[in-house]
Amino acid sequence: MALRELKVCLLGDTGVGKSSIVCRFVEDNFDPNINPTIGASFMTKTVQYQNELHKFLIWDTAGQERFRALAPMYYRGSAAAIIVYDITKEETFQTLKNWVKELRQHGPPEIVVAIAGNKCDLSDAREVPEKDAKDYADSIHAIFVETSAKNAINIDEVFTEISKRIPVVDGAGGSSARSFKLGRQTSESRRTCC
Ligand SMILES: Nc1nc2c(ncn2[C@@H]2O[C@H](COP(=O)(O)OP(=O)(O)OP(=O)(O)O)[C@@H](O)[C@H]2O)c(=O)[nH]1
């Protein structure tokens, strides 16, 4: 079975839940007292998609303003970016739009963009209507899902949608998507934890 390595970065304001999404995806775990990310953290997870294995090389960036200048190191060469906002904080949706602009100007031209409206378990405190976010995502041809890292809603789905949008042909993603044959199937791996 062919193995493809897909570099994916997470972008978005501090506190929106980027690390929590990654921890839920990789470890199926949620820590309500998780610390803000310093710099960035790296994790991997391999999942089967159709007749391929997709190894996600996940760079979880720090959302605090003082780390913003580091982001290009992580979105450069990425096959996909997951831009996260918090559905209970309108200003995080504005920040998301700034990330989309930056990716369009400086990111890889073929990068797959996924928008995740996180903390959908807190819909009583919602500030960003789902339809507004979906319409915006459609206007930029991005994947859109509302997620809850806390309640494990739509977390695997974000990555499955990314897999669906990655071209099937070998080498399509340049350095961001490398393919090779595997003698045996791998399951899951992790290098650093949040
Ligand atoms: N209710 C709820 N809380 C969440 C959810 N996801 C994350 N949180 C909480 O939101 C806070 C921030 O989560 P993080 O995952 O650290 O956010 P981050 O975007 O990685 O933040 P930075 O590392 O500073 O960029 C933590 O208290 C989490 O427990 C969610 O889906 N629902």
PDB file of C-alpha atoms and ligand atoms in Angstrom:
ATOM      1  CA  MET A   1       0.000   0.000   0.000  1.00  0.00           C
ATOM      2  CA  ALA A   2       1.353   3.436  -0.889  1.00  0.00           C
ATOM      3  CA  LEU A   3       2.227   5.784   1.945  1.00  0.00           C
ATOM      4  CA  ARG A   4       1.938   9.522   1.450  1.00  0.00           C
ATOM      5  CA  GLU A   5       3.332  12.081   3.832  1.00  0.00           C
ATOM      6  CA  LEU A   6       1.127  15.165   4.099  1.00  0.00           C
ATOM      7  CA  LYS A   7       2.431  18.209   5.912  1.00  0.00           C
ATOM      8  CA  VAL A   8      -0.446  20.011   7.611  1.00  0.00           C
ATOM      9  CA  CYS A   9      -0.262  23.174   9.706  1.00  0.00           C
ATOM     10  CA  LEU A  10      -2.795  24.647  12.096  1.00  0.00           C
ATOM     11  CA  LEU A  11      -3.239  28.415  12.224  1.00  0.00           C
ATOM     12  CA  GLY A  12      -5.521  30.701  14.206  1.00  0.00           C
ATOM     13  CA  ASP A  13      -5.830  32.937  17.236  1.00  0.00           C
ATOM     14  CA  THR A  14      -4.586  31.901  20.634  1.00  0.00           C
ATOM     15  CA  GLY A  15      -7.135  29.916  22.626  1.00  0.00           C
ATOM     16  CA  VAL A  16      -9.311  28.786  19.713  1.00  0.00           C
ATOM     17  CA  GLY A  17      -8.395  25.151  20.311  1.00  0.00           C
ATOM     18  CA  LYS A  18      -5.728  24.250  17.733  1.00  0.00           C
ATOM     19  CA  SER A  19      -3.707  22.067  20.128  1.00  0.00           C
ATOM     20  CA  SER A  20      -6.892  20.517  21.483  1.00  0.00           C
ATOM     21  CA  ILE A  21      -7.970  19.532  17.954  1.00  0.00           C
ATOM     22  CA  VAL A  22      -4.580  17.916  17.316  1.00  0.00           C
ATOM     23  CA  CYS A  23      -4.623  16.098  20.671  1.00  0.00           C
ATOM     24  CA  ARG A  24      -8.126  14.818  19.993  1.00  0.00           C
ATOM     25  CA  PHE A  25      -7.144  13.633  16.510  1.00  0.00           C
ATOM     26  CA  VAL A  26      -3.840  11.983  17.471  1.00  0.00           C
ATOM     27  CA  GLU A  27      -4.530  10.742  20.997  1.00  0.00           C
ATOM     28  CA  ASP A  28      -8.322  10.912  21.300  1.00  0.00           C
ATOM     29  CA  ASN A  29      -7.776  12.990  24.402  1.00  0.00           C
ATOM     30  CA  PHE A  30      -8.963  16.384  25.695  1.00  0.00           C
ATOM     31  CA  ASP A  31      -7.227  18.416  28.401  1.00  0.00           C
ATOM     32  CA  PRO A  32      -9.323  21.337  29.729  1.00  0.00           C
ATOM     33  CA  ASN A  33      -6.158  22.779  31.298  1.00  0.00           C
ATOM     34  CA  ILE A  34      -3.942  22.582  28.240  1.00  0.00           C
ATOM     35  CA  ASN A  35      -1.157  25.197  28.117  1.00  0.00           C
ATOM     36  CA  PRO A  36      -0.747  27.707  25.290  1.00  0.00           C
ATOM     37  CA  THR A  37       1.705  26.482  22.655  1.00  0.00           C
ATOM     38  CA  ILE A  38       5.180  28.013  22.695  1.00  0.00           C
ATOM     39  CA  GLY A  39       6.580  28.279  19.157  1.00  0.00           C
ATOM     40  CA  ALA A  40       5.014  25.177  17.641  1.00  0.00           C
ATOM     41  CA  SER A  41       4.536  21.488  18.345  1.00  0.00           C
ATOM     42  CA  PHE A  42       4.746  18.516  16.017  1.00  0.00           C
ATOM     43  CA  MET A  43       2.732  15.314  15.953  1.00  0.00           C
ATOM     44  CA  THR A  44       2.028  12.635  13.386  1.00  0.00           C
ATOM     45  CA  LYS A  45      -0.791  10.270  12.684  1.00  0.00           C
ATOM     46  CA  THR A  46      -1.203   7.757   9.883  1.00  0.00           C
ATOM     47  CA  VAL A  47      -4.663   6.862   8.618  1.00  0.00           C
ATOM     48  CA  GLN A  48      -5.857   4.747   5.745  1.00  0.00           C
ATOM     49  CA  TYR A  49      -7.624   6.605   2.965  1.00  0.00           C
ATOM     50  CA  GLN A  50      -8.997   4.377   0.199  1.00  0.00           C
ATOM     51  CA  ASN A  51      -5.999   2.293  -0.959  1.00  0.00           C
ATOM     52  CA  GLU A  52      -3.375   4.648   0.467  1.00  0.00           C
ATOM     53  CA  LEU A  53      -1.930   5.438   3.863  1.00  0.00           C
ATOM     54  CA  HIS A  54      -1.818   9.126   4.660  1.00  0.00           C
ATOM     55  CA  LYS A  55       0.752  10.094   7.243  1.00  0.00           C
ATOM     56  CA  PHE A  56      -0.174  13.537   8.522  1.00  0.00           C
ATOM     57  CA  LEU A  57       2.870  15.530   9.662  1.00  0.00           C
ATOM     58  CA  ILE A  58       1.056  18.052  11.829  1.00  0.00           C
ATOM     59  CA  TRP A  59       2.564  21.388  12.819  1.00  0.00           C
ATOM     60  CA  ASP A  60       0.502  23.054  15.510  1.00  0.00           C
ATOM     61  CA  THR A  61       1.516  26.717  15.591  1.00  0.00           C
ATOM     62  CA  ALA A  62       1.274  29.094  18.550  1.00  0.00           C
ATOM     63  CA  GLY A  63      -1.543  31.610  18.224  1.00  0.00           C
ATOM     64  CA  GLN A  64      -0.088  34.281  20.469  1.00  0.00           C
ATOM     65  CA  GLU A  65       0.829  37.441  18.570  1.00  0.00           C
ATOM     66  CA  ARG A  66       4.497  37.240  19.606  1.00  0.00           C
ATOM     67  CA  PHE A  67       4.866  33.975  17.619  1.00  0.00           C
ATOM     68  CA  ARG A  68       3.082  35.170  14.492  1.00  0.00           C
ATOM     69  CA  ALA A  69       6.281  35.770  12.517  1.00  0.00           C
ATOM     70  CA  LEU A  70       7.173  32.069  12.842  1.00  0.00           C
ATOM     71  CA  ALA A  71       4.116  30.881  10.920  1.00  0.00           C
ATOM     72  CA  PRO A  72       5.689  30.915   7.417  1.00  0.00           C
ATOM     73  CA  MET A  73       8.151  28.233   8.553  1.00  0.00           C
ATOM     74  CA  TYR A  74       5.185  25.937   9.163  1.00  0.00           C
ATOM     75  CA  TYR A  75       2.848  26.737   6.267  1.00  0.00           C
ATOM     76  CA  ARG A  76       5.715  26.699   3.760  1.00  0.00           C
ATOM     77  CA  GLY A  77       5.628  23.316   1.997  1.00  0.00           C
ATOM     78  CA  SER A  78       2.320  22.367   3.618  1.00  0.00           C
ATOM     79  CA  ALA A  79      -0.179  20.329   1.647  1.00  0.00           C
ATOM     80  CA  ALA A  80      -2.974  21.720   3.810  1.00  0.00           C
ATOM     81  CA  ALA A  81      -3.677  24.356   6.435  1.00  0.00           C
ATOM     82  CA  ILE A  82      -6.404  24.030   9.040  1.00  0.00           C
ATOM     83  CA  ILE A  83      -7.378  27.544  10.093  1.00  0.00           C
ATOM     84  CA  VAL A  84      -9.275  27.478  13.354  1.00  0.00           C
ATOM     85  CA  TYR A  85     -11.602  30.047  14.917  1.00  0.00           C
ATOM     86  CA  ASP A  86     -13.765  29.904  18.033  1.00  0.00           C
ATOM     87  CA  ILE A  87     -17.492  30.104  17.248  1.00  0.00           C
ATOM     88  CA  THR A  88     -18.005  32.029  20.518  1.00  0.00           C
ATOM     89  CA  LYS A  89     -15.508  34.787  19.610  1.00  0.00           C
ATOM     90  CA  GLU A  90     -16.219  36.922  16.550  1.00  0.00           C
ATOM     91  CA  GLU A  91     -12.727  38.447  16.566  1.00  0.00           C
ATOM     92  CA  THR A  92     -11.173  35.009  16.010  1.00  0.00           C
ATOM     93  CA  PHE A  93     -13.146  34.760  12.755  1.00  0.00           C
ATOM     94  CA  GLN A  94     -11.638  38.062  11.610  1.00  0.00           C
ATOM     95  CA  THR A  95      -8.176  36.727  12.448  1.00  0.00           C
ATOM     96  CA  LEU A  96      -8.975  33.658  10.349  1.00  0.00           C
ATOM     97  CA  LYS A  97      -9.663  35.898   7.338  1.00  0.00           C
ATOM     98  CA  ASN A  98      -6.254  37.512   7.813  1.00  0.00           C
ATOM     99  CA  TRP A  99      -4.638  34.074   7.781  1.00  0.00           C
ATOM    100  CA  VAL A 100      -6.447  33.229   4.552  1.00  0.00           C
ATOM    101  CA  LYS A 101      -5.079  36.434   2.973  1.00  0.00           C
ATOM    102  CA  GLU A 102      -1.574  35.664   4.165  1.00  0.00           C
ATOM    103  CA  LEU A 103      -1.741  32.118   2.796  1.00  0.00           C
ATOM    104  CA  ARG A 104      -3.009  33.384  -0.549  1.00  0.00           C
ATOM    105  CA  GLN A 105      -0.106  35.852  -0.746  1.00  0.00           C
ATOM    106  CA  HIS A 106       2.733  33.823   0.703  1.00  0.00           C
ATOM    107  CA  GLY A 107       1.597  30.204   1.098  1.00  0.00           C
ATOM    108  CA  PRO A 108       2.019  27.316  -1.352  1.00  0.00           C
ATOM    109  CA  PRO A 109      -0.229  27.978  -4.378  1.00  0.00           C
ATOM    110  CA  GLU A 110      -1.948  24.573  -4.225  1.00  0.00           C
ATOM    111  CA  ILE A 111      -2.438  24.474  -0.456  1.00  0.00           C
ATOM    112  CA  VAL A 112      -5.740  22.925   0.666  1.00  0.00           C
ATOM    113  CA  VAL A 113      -7.452  25.220   3.161  1.00  0.00           C
ATOM    114  CA  ALA A 114      -9.788  23.828   5.819  1.00  0.00           C
ATOM    115  CA  ILE A 115     -11.734  26.134   8.116  1.00  0.00           C
ATOM    116  CA  ALA A 116     -12.685  24.747  11.515  1.00  0.00           C
ATOM    117  CA  GLY A 117     -15.188  26.586  13.710  1.00  0.00           C
ATOM    118  CA  ASN A 118     -14.209  25.046  17.012  1.00  0.00           C
ATOM    119  CA  LYS A 119     -16.049  24.842  20.380  1.00  0.00           C
ATOM    120  CA  CYS A 120     -19.367  24.014  18.737  1.00  0.00           C
ATOM    121  CA  ASP A 121     -20.318  22.416  22.073  1.00  0.00           C
ATOM    122  CA  LEU A 122     -20.702  26.026  23.310  1.00  0.00           C
ATOM    123  CA  SER A 123     -23.390  26.987  20.800  1.00  0.00           C
ATOM    124  CA  ASP A 124     -25.348  28.887  23.498  1.00  0.00           C
ATOM    125  CA  ALA A 125     -22.512  31.430  23.464  1.00  0.00           C
ATOM    126  CA  ARG A 126     -22.223  31.509  19.684  1.00  0.00           C
ATOM    127  CA  GLU A 127     -21.086  34.780  18.061  1.00  0.00           C
ATOM    128  CA  VAL A 128     -20.323  33.508  14.538  1.00  0.00           C
ATOM    129  CA  PRO A 129     -23.367  32.164  12.645  1.00  0.00           C
ATOM    130  CA  GLU A 130     -22.590  28.844  10.972  1.00  0.00           C
ATOM    131  CA  LYS A 131     -24.081  30.036   7.675  1.00  0.00           C
ATOM    132  CA  ASP A 132     -21.820  33.120   7.529  1.00  0.00           C
ATOM    133  CA  ALA A 133     -18.751  30.965   8.039  1.00  0.00           C
ATOM    134  CA  LYS A 134     -19.905  28.352   5.527  1.00  0.00           C
ATOM    135  CA  ASP A 135     -20.636  31.041   2.900  1.00  0.00           C
ATOM    136  CA  TYR A 136     -17.203  32.539   3.450  1.00  0.00           C
ATOM    137  CA  ALA A 137     -15.529  29.111   3.184  1.00  0.00           C
ATOM    138  CA  ASP A 138     -17.420  28.378  -0.027  1.00  0.00           C
ATOM    139  CA  SER A 139     -16.355  31.749  -1.471  1.00  0.00           C
ATOM    140  CA  ILE A 140     -12.695  30.778  -1.069  1.00  0.00           C
ATOM    141  CA  HIS A 141     -13.249  27.075  -1.983  1.00  0.00           C
ATOM    142  CA  ALA A 142     -12.212  25.944   1.478  1.00  0.00           C
ATOM    143  CA  ILE A 143     -13.345  22.926   3.452  1.00  0.00           C
ATOM    144  CA  PHE A 144     -15.663  23.973   6.284  1.00  0.00           C
ATOM    145  CA  VAL A 145     -16.650  22.146   9.447  1.00  0.00           C
ATOM    146  CA  GLU A 146     -17.719  23.108  12.924  1.00  0.00           C
ATOM    147  CA  THR A 147     -15.759  21.050  15.446  1.00  0.00           C
ATOM    148  CA  SER A 148     -15.588  20.328  19.126  1.00  0.00           C
ATOM    149  CA  ALA A 149     -12.285  19.013  20.401  1.00  0.00           C
ATOM    150  CA  LYS A 150     -13.989  18.632  23.759  1.00  0.00           C
ATOM    151  CA  ASN A 151     -16.821  16.406  22.534  1.00  0.00           C
ATOM    152  CA  ALA A 152     -14.905  14.838  19.602  1.00  0.00           C
ATOM    153  CA  ILE A 153     -17.200  16.301  16.952  1.00  0.00           C
ATOM    154  CA  ASN A 154     -15.957  16.416  13.331  1.00  0.00           C
ATOM    155  CA  ILE A 155     -12.273  16.103  14.274  1.00  0.00           C
ATOM    156  CA  ASP A 156     -11.463  13.038  12.120  1.00  0.00           C
ATOM    157  CA  GLU A 157     -13.699  14.508   9.427  1.00  0.00           C
ATOM    158  CA  VAL A 158     -11.447  17.556   8.928  1.00  0.00           C
ATOM    159  CA  PHE A 159      -8.526  15.277   8.080  1.00  0.00           C
ATOM    160  CA  THR A 160     -10.650  12.982   5.919  1.00  0.00           C
ATOM    161  CA  GLU A 161     -11.833  15.988   3.913  1.00  0.00           C
ATOM    162  CA  ILE A 162      -8.195  17.029   3.456  1.00  0.00           C
ATOM    163  CA  SER A 163      -7.339  13.506   2.230  1.00  0.00           C
ATOM    164  CA  LYS A 164     -10.185  13.743  -0.280  1.00  0.00           C
ATOM    165  CA  ARG A 165      -8.789  16.969  -1.739  1.00  0.00           C
ATOM    166  CA  ILE A 166      -5.200  15.758  -2.098  1.00  0.00           C
ATOM    167  CA  PRO A 167      -4.581  14.818  -5.739  1.00  0.00           C
ATOM    168  CA  VAL A 168      -4.206  11.063  -6.247  1.00  0.00           C
ATOM    169  CA  VAL A 169      -1.259  11.245  -8.664  1.00  0.00           C
ATOM    170  CA  ASP A 170       2.260  10.665  -7.294  1.00  0.00           C
ATOM    171  CA  GLY A 171       4.204  13.766  -6.366  1.00  0.00           C
ATOM    172  CA  ALA A 172       1.239  16.088  -6.869  1.00  0.00           C
ATOM    173  CA  GLY A 173       2.003  18.049  -3.752  1.00  0.00           C
ATOM    174  CA  GLY A 174       5.727  18.492  -4.421  1.00  0.00           C
ATOM    175  CA  SER A 175       7.645  18.476  -1.162  1.00  0.00           C
ATOM    176  CA  SER A 176       4.399  18.660   0.799  1.00  0.00           C
ATOM    177  CA  ALA A 177       3.029  15.297  -0.347  1.00  0.00           C
ATOM    178  CA  ARG A 178       5.537  12.511  -0.856  1.00  0.00           C
ATOM    179  CA  SER A 179       4.490   9.015  -1.914  1.00  0.00           C
ATOM    180  CA  PHE A 180       6.274   5.692  -1.640  1.00  0.00           C
ATOM    181  CA  LYS A 181       5.474   2.015  -1.306  1.00  0.00           C
ATOM    182  CA  LEU A 182       5.211   0.370   2.070  1.00  0.00           C
ATOM    183  CA  GLY A 183       5.879  -3.299   2.699  1.00  0.00           C
ATOM    184  CA  ARG A 184       3.570  -3.331   5.699  1.00  0.00           C
ATOM    185  CA  GLN A 185       0.877  -1.178   7.158  1.00  0.00           C
ATOM    186  CA  THR A 186       1.697   1.309   9.905  1.00  0.00           C
ATOM    187  CA  SER A 187      -0.834   2.464  12.407  1.00  0.00           C
ATOM    188  CA  GLU A 188      -0.099   5.591  14.410  1.00  0.00           C
ATOM    189  CA  SER A 189       2.921   7.464  15.627  1.00  0.00           C
ATOM    190  CA  ARG A 190       3.745  10.569  17.610  1.00  0.00           C
ATOM    191  CA  ARG A 191       6.929  12.545  18.207  1.00  0.00           C
ATOM    192  CA  THR A 192       6.027  15.333  20.573  1.00  0.00           C
ATOM    193  CA  CYS A 193       2.928  15.996  22.555  1.00  0.00           C
ATOM    194  CA  CYS A 194       1.158  19.218  23.354  1.00  0.00           C
TER     195      CYS A 194
HETATM  196  N1  LIG B   1     -15.612  24.002  25.374  1.00  0.00           N
HETATM  197  C1  LIG B   1     -14.547  23.753  24.603  1.00  0.00           C
HETATM  198  N2  LIG B   1     -13.323  24.174  24.991  1.00  0.00           N
HETATM  199  C2  LIG B   1     -12.276  23.910  24.177  1.00  0.00           C
HETATM  200  C3  LIG B   1     -12.420  23.221  22.953  1.00  0.00           C
HETATM  201  N3  LIG B   1     -11.203  23.124  22.370  1.00  0.00           N
HETATM  202  C4  LIG B   1     -10.340  23.737  23.195  1.00  0.00           C
HETATM  203  N4  LIG B   1     -10.968  24.202  24.282  1.00  0.00           N
HETATM  204  C5  LIG B   1     -10.369  24.931  25.401  1.00  0.00           C
HETATM  205  O1  LIG B   1      -9.888  26.176  24.923  1.00  0.00           O
HETATM  206  C6  LIG B   1      -8.673  26.529  25.576  1.00  0.00           C
HETATM  207  C7  LIG B   1      -7.565  26.768  24.555  1.00  0.00           C
HETATM  208  O2  LIG B   1      -7.286  25.553  23.884  1.00  0.00           O
HETATM  209  P1  LIG B   1      -5.908  25.311  23.097  1.00  0.00           P
HETATM  210  O3  LIG B   1      -6.041  24.007  22.400  1.00  0.00           O
HETATM  211  O4  LIG B   1      -4.735  25.492  23.983  1.00  0.00           O
HETATM  212  O5  LIG B   1      -5.937  26.529  22.065  1.00  0.00           O
HETATM  213  P2  LIG B   1      -4.805  26.916  20.990  1.00  0.00           P
HETATM  214  O6  LIG B   1      -5.521  27.473  19.815  1.00  0.00           O
HETATM  215  O7  LIG B   1      -3.891  25.773  20.727  1.00  0.00           O
HETATM  216  O8  LIG B   1      -4.019  28.087  21.744  1.00  0.00           O
HETATM  217  P3  LIG B   1      -2.491  28.573  21.498  1.00  0.00           P
HETATM  218  O9  LIG B   1      -1.614  27.396  21.769  1.00  0.00           O
HETATM  219  O10 LIG B   1      -2.264  29.707  22.459  1.00  0.00           O
HETATM  220  O11 LIG B   1      -2.409  29.037  20.086  1.00  0.00           O
HETATM  221  C8  LIG B   1      -8.360  25.387  26.553  1.00  0.00           C
HETATM  222  O12 LIG B   1      -8.860  25.726  27.821  1.00  0.00           O
HETATM  223  C9  LIG B   1      -9.136  24.221  25.965  1.00  0.00           C
HETATM  224  O13 LIG B   1      -9.489  23.277  26.958  1.00  0.00           O
HETATM  225  C10 LIG B   1     -13.733  22.778  22.581  1.00  0.00           C
HETATM  226  O14 LIG B   1     -13.960  22.156  21.543  1.00  0.00           O
HETATM  227  N5  LIG B   1     -14.752  23.081  23.443  1.00  0.00           N
END
